[in-house]
Coordinates of C-alpha atoms in Angstrom, one line a residue:
X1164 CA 129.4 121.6 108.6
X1165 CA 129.7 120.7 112.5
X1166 CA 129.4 117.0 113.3
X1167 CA 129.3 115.2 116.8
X1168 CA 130.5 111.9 117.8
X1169 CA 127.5 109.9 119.6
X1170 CA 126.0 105.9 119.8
X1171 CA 123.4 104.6 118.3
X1172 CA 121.3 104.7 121.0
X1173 CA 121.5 108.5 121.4
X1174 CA 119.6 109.2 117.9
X1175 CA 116.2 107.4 118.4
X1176 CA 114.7 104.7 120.9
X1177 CA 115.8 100.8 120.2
X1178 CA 113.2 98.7 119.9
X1179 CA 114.0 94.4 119.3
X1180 CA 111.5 92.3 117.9
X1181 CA 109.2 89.4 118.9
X1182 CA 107.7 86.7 117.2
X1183 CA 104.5 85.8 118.2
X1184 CA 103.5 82.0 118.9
X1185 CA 103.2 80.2 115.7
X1186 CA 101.2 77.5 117.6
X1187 CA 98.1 79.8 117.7
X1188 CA 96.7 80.6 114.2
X1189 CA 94.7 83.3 115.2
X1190 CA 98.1 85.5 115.5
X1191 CA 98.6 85.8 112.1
X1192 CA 96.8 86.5 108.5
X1193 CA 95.9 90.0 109.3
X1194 CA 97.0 93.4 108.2
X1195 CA 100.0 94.9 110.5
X1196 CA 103.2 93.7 108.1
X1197 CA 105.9 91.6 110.3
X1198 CA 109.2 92.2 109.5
X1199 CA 111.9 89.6 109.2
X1200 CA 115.5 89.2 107.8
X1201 CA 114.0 86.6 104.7
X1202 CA 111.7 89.3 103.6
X1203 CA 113.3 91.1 100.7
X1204 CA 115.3 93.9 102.3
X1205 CA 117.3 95.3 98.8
X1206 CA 115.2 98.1 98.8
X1207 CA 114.6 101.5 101.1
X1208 CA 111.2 101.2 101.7
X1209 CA 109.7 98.0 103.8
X1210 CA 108.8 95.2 101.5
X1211 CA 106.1 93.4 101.0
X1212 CA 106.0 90.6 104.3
X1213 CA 105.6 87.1 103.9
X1214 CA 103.3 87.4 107.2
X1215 CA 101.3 89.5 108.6
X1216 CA 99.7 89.6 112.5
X1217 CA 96.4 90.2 113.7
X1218 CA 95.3 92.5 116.5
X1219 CA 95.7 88.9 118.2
X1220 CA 98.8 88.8 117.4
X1221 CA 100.0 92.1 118.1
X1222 CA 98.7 91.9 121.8
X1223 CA 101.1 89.1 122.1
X1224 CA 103.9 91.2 121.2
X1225 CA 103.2 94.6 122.5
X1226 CA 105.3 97.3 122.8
X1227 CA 107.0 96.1 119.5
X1228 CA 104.6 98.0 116.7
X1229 CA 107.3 100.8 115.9
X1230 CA 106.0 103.6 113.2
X1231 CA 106.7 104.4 109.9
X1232 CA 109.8 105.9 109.2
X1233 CA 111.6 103.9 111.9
X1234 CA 115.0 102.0 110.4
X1235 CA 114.9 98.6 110.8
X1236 CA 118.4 96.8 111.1
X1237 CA 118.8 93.1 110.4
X1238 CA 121.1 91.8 113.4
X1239 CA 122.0 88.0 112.7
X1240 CA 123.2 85.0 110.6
X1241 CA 123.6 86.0 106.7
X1242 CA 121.5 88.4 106.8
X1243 CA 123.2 90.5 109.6
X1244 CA 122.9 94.0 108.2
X1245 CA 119.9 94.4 106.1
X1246 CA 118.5 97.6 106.3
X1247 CA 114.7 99.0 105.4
X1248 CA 113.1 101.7 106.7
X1249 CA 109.3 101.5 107.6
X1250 CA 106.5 103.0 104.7
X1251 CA 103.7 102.0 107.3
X1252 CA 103.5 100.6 110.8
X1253 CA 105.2 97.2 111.0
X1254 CA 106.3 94.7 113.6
X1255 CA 109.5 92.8 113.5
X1256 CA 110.7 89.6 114.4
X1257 CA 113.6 89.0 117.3
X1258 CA 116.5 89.2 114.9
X1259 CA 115.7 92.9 113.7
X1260 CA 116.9 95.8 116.2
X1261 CA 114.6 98.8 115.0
X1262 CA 115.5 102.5 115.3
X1263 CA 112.9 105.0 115.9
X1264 CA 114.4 108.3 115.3
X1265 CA 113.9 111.3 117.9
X1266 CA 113.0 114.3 116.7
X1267 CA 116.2 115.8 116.7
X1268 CA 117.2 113.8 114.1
X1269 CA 116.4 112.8 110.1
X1270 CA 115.1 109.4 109.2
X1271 CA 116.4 109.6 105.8
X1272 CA 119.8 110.5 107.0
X1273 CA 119.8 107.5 109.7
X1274 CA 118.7 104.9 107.4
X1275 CA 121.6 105.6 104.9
X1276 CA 123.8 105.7 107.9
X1277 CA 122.7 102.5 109.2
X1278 CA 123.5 101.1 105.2
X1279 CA 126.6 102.1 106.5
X1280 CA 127.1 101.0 109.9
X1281 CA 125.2 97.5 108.7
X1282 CA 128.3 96.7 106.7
X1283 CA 130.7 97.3 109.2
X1284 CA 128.5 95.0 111.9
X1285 CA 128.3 92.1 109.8
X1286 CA 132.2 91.8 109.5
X1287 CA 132.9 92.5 112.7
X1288 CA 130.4 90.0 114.1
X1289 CA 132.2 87.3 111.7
X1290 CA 135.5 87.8 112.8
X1291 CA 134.4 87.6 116.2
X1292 CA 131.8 84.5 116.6
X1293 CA 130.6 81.2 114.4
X1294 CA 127.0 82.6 114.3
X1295 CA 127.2 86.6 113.6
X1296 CA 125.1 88.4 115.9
X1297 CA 124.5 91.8 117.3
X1298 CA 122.2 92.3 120.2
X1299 CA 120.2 95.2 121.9
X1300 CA 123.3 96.4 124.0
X1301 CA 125.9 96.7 121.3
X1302 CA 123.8 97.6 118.8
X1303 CA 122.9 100.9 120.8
X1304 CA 125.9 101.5 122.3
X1305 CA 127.6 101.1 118.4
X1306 CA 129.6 104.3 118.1
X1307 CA 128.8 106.7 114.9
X1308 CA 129.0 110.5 113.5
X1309 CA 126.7 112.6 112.6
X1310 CA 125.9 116.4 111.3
X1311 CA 125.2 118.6 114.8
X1312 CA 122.4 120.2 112.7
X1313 CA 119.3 118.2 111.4
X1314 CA 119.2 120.4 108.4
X1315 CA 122.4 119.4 107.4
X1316 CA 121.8 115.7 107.4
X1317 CA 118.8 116.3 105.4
X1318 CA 120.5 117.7 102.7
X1319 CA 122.4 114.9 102.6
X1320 CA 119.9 112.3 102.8
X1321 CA 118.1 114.3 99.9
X1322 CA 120.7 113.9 97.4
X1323 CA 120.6 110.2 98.3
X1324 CA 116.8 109.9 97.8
X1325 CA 116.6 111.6 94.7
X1326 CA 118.5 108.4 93.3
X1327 CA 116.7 105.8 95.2
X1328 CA 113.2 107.6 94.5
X1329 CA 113.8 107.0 91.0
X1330 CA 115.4 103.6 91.2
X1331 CA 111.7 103.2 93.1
X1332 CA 110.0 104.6 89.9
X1333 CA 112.4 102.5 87.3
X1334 CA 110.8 99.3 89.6
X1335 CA 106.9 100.3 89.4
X1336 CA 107.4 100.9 85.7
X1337 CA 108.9 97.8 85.4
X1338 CA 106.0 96.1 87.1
X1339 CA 103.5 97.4 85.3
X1340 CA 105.1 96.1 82.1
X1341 CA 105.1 92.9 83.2
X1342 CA 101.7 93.1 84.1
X1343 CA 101.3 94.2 80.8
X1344 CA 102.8 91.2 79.1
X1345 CA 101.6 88.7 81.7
X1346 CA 97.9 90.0 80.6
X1347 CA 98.6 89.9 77.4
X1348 CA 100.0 86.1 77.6
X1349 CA 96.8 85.4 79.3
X1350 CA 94.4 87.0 77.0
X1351 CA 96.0 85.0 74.1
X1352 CA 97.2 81.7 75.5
X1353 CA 95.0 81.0 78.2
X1354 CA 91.2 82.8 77.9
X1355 CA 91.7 82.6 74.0
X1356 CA 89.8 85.9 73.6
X1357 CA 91.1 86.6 69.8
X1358 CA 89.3 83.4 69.1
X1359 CA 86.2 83.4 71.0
X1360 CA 84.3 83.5 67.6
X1361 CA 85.6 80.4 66.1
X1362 CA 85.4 77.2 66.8
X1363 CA 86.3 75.5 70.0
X1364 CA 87.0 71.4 70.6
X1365 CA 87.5 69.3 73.4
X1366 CA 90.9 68.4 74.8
X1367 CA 93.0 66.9 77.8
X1368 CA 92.8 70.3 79.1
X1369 CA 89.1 71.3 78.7
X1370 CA 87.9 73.0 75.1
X1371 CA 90.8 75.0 72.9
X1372 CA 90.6 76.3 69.9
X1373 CA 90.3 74.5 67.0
X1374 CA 93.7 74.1 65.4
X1375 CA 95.8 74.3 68.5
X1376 CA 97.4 71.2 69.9
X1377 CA 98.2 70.2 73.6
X1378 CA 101.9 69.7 74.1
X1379 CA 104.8 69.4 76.7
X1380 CA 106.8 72.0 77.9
X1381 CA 109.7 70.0 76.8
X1382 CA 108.5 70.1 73.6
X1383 CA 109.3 73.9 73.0
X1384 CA 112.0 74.2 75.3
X1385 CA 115.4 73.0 76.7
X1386 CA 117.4 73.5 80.0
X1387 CA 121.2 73.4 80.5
X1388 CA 122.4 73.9 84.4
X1389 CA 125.5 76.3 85.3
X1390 CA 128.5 75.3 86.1
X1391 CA 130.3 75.7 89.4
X1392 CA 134.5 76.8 89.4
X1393 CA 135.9 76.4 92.9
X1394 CA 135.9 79.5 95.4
X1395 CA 139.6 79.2 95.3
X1396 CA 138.9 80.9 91.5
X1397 CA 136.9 83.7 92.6
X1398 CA 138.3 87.1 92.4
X1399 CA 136.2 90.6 93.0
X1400 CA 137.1 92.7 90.2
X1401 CA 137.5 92.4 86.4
X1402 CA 141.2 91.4 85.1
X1403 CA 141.9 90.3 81.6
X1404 CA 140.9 86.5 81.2
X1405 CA 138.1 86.4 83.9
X1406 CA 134.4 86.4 83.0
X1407 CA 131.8 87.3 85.4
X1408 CA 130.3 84.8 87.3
X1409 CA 126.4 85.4 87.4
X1410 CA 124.4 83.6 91.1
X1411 CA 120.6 84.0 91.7
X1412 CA 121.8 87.1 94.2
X1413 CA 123.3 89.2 91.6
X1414 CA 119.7 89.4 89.9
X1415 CA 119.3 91.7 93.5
X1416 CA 122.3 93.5 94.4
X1417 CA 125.8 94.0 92.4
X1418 CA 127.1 93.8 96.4
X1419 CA 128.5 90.5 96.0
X1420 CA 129.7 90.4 92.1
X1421 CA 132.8 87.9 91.4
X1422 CA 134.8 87.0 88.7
X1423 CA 136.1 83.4 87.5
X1424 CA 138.5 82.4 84.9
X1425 CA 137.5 82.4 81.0
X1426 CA 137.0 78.3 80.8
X1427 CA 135.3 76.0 78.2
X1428 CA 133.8 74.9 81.1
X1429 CA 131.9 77.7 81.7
X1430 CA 128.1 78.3 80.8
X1431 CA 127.3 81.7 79.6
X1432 CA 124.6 83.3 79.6
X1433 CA 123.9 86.6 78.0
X1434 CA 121.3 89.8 78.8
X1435 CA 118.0 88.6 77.4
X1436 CA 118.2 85.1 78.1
X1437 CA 115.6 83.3 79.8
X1438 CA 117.2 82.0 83.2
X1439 CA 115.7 80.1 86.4
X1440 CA 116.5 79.8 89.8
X1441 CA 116.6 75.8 90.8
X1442 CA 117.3 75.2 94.0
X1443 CA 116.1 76.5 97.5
X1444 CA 114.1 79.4 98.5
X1445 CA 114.4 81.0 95.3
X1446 CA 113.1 78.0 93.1
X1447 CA 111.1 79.0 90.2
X1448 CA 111.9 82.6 90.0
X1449 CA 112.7 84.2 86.5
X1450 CA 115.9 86.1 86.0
X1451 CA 117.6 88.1 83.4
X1452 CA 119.3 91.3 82.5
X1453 CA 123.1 89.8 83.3
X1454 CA 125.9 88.3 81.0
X1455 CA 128.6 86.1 82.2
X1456 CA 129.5 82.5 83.3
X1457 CA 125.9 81.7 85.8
X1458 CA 126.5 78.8 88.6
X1459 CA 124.8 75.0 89.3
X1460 CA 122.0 77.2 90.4
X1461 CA 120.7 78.7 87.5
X1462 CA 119.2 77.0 84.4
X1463 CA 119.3 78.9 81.1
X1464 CA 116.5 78.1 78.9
X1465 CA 116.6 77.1 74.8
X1466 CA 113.8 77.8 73.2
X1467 CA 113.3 74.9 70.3
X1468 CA 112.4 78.1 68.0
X1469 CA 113.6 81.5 68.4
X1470 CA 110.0 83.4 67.8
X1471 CA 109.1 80.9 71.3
X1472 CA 111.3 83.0 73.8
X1473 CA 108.9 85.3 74.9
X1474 CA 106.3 82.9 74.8
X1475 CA 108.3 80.8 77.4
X1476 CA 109.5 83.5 79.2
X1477 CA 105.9 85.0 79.8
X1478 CA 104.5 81.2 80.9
X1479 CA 107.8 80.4 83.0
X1480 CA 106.8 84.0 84.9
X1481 CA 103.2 83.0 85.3
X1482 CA 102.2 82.2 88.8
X1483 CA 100.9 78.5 87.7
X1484 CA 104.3 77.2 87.0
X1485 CA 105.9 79.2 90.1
X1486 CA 103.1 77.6 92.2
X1487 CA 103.5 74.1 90.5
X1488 CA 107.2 73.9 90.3
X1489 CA 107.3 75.3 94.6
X1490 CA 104.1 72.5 95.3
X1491 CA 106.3 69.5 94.0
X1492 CA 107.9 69.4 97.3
X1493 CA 111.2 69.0 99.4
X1494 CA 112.6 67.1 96.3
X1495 CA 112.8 70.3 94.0
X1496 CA 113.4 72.5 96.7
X1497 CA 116.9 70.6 97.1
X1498 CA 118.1 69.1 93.7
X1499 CA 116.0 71.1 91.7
X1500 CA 113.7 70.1 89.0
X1501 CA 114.6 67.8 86.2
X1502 CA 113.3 67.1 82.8
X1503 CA 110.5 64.8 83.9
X1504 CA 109.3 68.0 85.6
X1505 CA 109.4 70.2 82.9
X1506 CA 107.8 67.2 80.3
X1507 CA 105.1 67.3 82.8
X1508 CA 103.7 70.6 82.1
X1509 CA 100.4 70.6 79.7
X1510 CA 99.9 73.3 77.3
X1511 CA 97.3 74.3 74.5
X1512 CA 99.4 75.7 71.6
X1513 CA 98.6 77.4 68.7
X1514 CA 99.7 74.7 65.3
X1515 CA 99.4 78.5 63.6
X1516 CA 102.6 79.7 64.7
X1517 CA 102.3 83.0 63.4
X1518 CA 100.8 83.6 66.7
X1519 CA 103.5 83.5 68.6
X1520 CA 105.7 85.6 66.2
X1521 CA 103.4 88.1 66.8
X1522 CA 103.1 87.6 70.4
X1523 CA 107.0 87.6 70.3
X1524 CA 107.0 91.2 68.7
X1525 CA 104.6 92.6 71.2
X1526 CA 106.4 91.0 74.0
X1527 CA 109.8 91.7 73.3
X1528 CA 109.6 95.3 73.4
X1529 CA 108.0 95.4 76.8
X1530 CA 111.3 93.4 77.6
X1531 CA 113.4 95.9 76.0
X1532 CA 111.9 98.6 77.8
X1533 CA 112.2 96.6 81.3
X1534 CA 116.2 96.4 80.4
X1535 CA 116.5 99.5 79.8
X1536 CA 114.9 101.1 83.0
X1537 CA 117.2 98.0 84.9
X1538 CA 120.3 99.3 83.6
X1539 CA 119.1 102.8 84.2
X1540 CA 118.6 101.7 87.6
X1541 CA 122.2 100.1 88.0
X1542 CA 124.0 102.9 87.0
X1543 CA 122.0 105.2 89.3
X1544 CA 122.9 102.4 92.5
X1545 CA 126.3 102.6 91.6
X1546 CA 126.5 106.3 91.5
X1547 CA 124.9 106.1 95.3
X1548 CA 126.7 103.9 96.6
X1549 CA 129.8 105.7 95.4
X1550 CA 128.4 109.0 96.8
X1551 CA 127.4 107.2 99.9
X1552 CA 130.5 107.2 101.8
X1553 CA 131.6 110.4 100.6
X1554 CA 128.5 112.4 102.0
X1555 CA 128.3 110.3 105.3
X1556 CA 132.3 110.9 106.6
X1557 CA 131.9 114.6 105.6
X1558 CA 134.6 113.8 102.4
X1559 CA 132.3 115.8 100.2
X1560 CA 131.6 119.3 101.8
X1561 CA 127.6 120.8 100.7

């Protein structure tokens, strides 16, 4: 296999983003995606966007509407380095440099590349200014290698999608489970359809059933925050007497994992646990699938009963509490919620508690089956990312 030394500007045209003016409304709530750096970028293809332009809105930032399968590169602040490439026709904002790929060349082949050369930008931007950044000029005139022949960098590139088509897959299944238990949780807990043909009576929070109670949320649950070692502590691989040490990020990407020292001070948490984000951006969300020591960040829940974990975990994911917890304001957003919060929180629950066992049963196996297809999915991310390399410095000869 012949390969060529060339910039990044010789594989496709360079396009930098725009944001149009927030001021004017009218520029956004449409249906063309805009791209930036906070959107969830873990994943090949574009995400979902927080925003999205009208036509308005587009007009005011023309010439920046690049077309599906371009790579779009992250280039400043944290989040130097991100790397999607576009499923449909999207616009970015002015910290994404976006590739779109000349013929010549594969767009499967460049993305992974640009996982690659994303890396490399990000430290060198950090040893070299406060606020890492990369702009238009560098960017393209970054030097890389690739395969002469297009055919060979699609072979490449295939072996690489194979994996992340089925990671892909492992995710929609995954959603569709939840959305499986989350309509189950509703049926039962919130319409009451298995008991539409008893009796109903009036409470606090409009008619129940008859037999069920309103209560707290702090009646069937407590909440214990993590603990935080100093960064002097952190090392980043295992060794005898360390534990890891679990952060909301790790629930994304095993690209930052760290290890701490076995402590009493430590607060573990283990696979199937019920955890929540507290603080920040990420307040609200539901995590779990990880074992170790978790930070001041997370919360791990304790169900009063055993049989209420799914219960909880099923509520906690439902869009009502995200929304509710988010709408409390500034206050949560920075020093997280507290126990007056969680009290605070009305439910109609069943005094038949047999309902929940069963709810439980039903649940937990969706759960299982979600773990399973994440650990599937971890194993198959490691084994790209250790192939990654390899393939793209020609160290493994197809």
């Amino acid at each position: 296999m012949e390969w060529k030394e060339c910039k990044i500007g010789d594989i496709g045209k360079i396009v930098t983003g725009k944001t149009p003016r927030t001021s004017i409304k009218e520029n956004y709530g449409g249906t063309i995606p805009f791209l930036s750096p906070s959107d969830d970028m873990s994943y090949k293809s574009s995400p979902v966007t927080a925003r999205t332009l009208t036509e308005l809105g587009l007009k005011e930032v023309k010439n920046c509407l690049v077309p599906t399968d371009s790579i779009c590169v992250s280039c400043i602040g944290s989040d130097l380095g991100k790397v999607v490439k576009a499923s449909t026709p999207l616009v970015t904002n002015q910290q994404i440099n976006t590739i779109i790929p000349f013929n010549s060349v594969d767009s499967d082949f460049i993305y992974y590349l640009m996982t690659i050369v994303g890396k490399e930008l990000n430290f060198l931007s950090k040893t070299s200014t406060a606020v890492p950044i990369v702009n238009k000029s560098t960017f393209s005139n970054y030097d890389i290698r690739i395969p002469k022949n297009k055919k060979d960098q699609h072979r490449i590139a295939s072996i690489l999608s194979s994996l992340d088509r089925k990671i892909e897959l492992n995710n929609k299944i995954n959603a569709q489970l939840e959305e499986m238990a989350q309509a189950l949780f509703k049926s039962w807990f919130v319409d009451f359809k298995p008991f539409k043909d008893g009796k109903f009576v009036e409470s606090e929070l409009g008619m129940i059933p008859e037999g069920w109670r309103v209560v707290s949320l702090a009646d069937l649950m407590d909440y214990a925050g993590g603990s935080q070692p100093p960064a002097s502590e952190f090392i980043d691989e295992p060794k005898d007497g360390y534990i890891r040490f679990i952060q909301i990020r790790d629930y994304e990407t095993d690209a930052h994992v760290t290890y701490i020292p076995i402590s009493k001070r430590n607060k573990l948490c283990h696979e199937y646990d019920i955890m929540i984000a507290r603080y920040g951006a990420a307040l609200g969300r539901i995590c779990m699938g990880l074992s170790g020591a978790y930070n001041v960040a997370l919360a791990k829940v304790f169900p009063k009963k055993a049989y209420f974990r799914e219960y909880l975990r099923s509520y906690l994911k439902s869009d009502y509490f995200y929304k509710t917890i988010n709408n409390k304001g500034a206050r949560c957003a920075q020093s997280g919620f507290n126990k007056s919060d969680i009290r605070s929180y009305r439910l109609a629950f069943p005094t038949d508690e047999d309902i929940v066992k069963k709810y439980e049963l039903s649940a937990i196996s969706l759960i299982k089956e979600q773990q399973q297809l994440n650990t599937q999915s971890l194993h198959l991310s490691q084994l790209r990312d250790t192939l990654l390399p390899k393939l793209m410095n020609g160290e493994i000869e197809l």
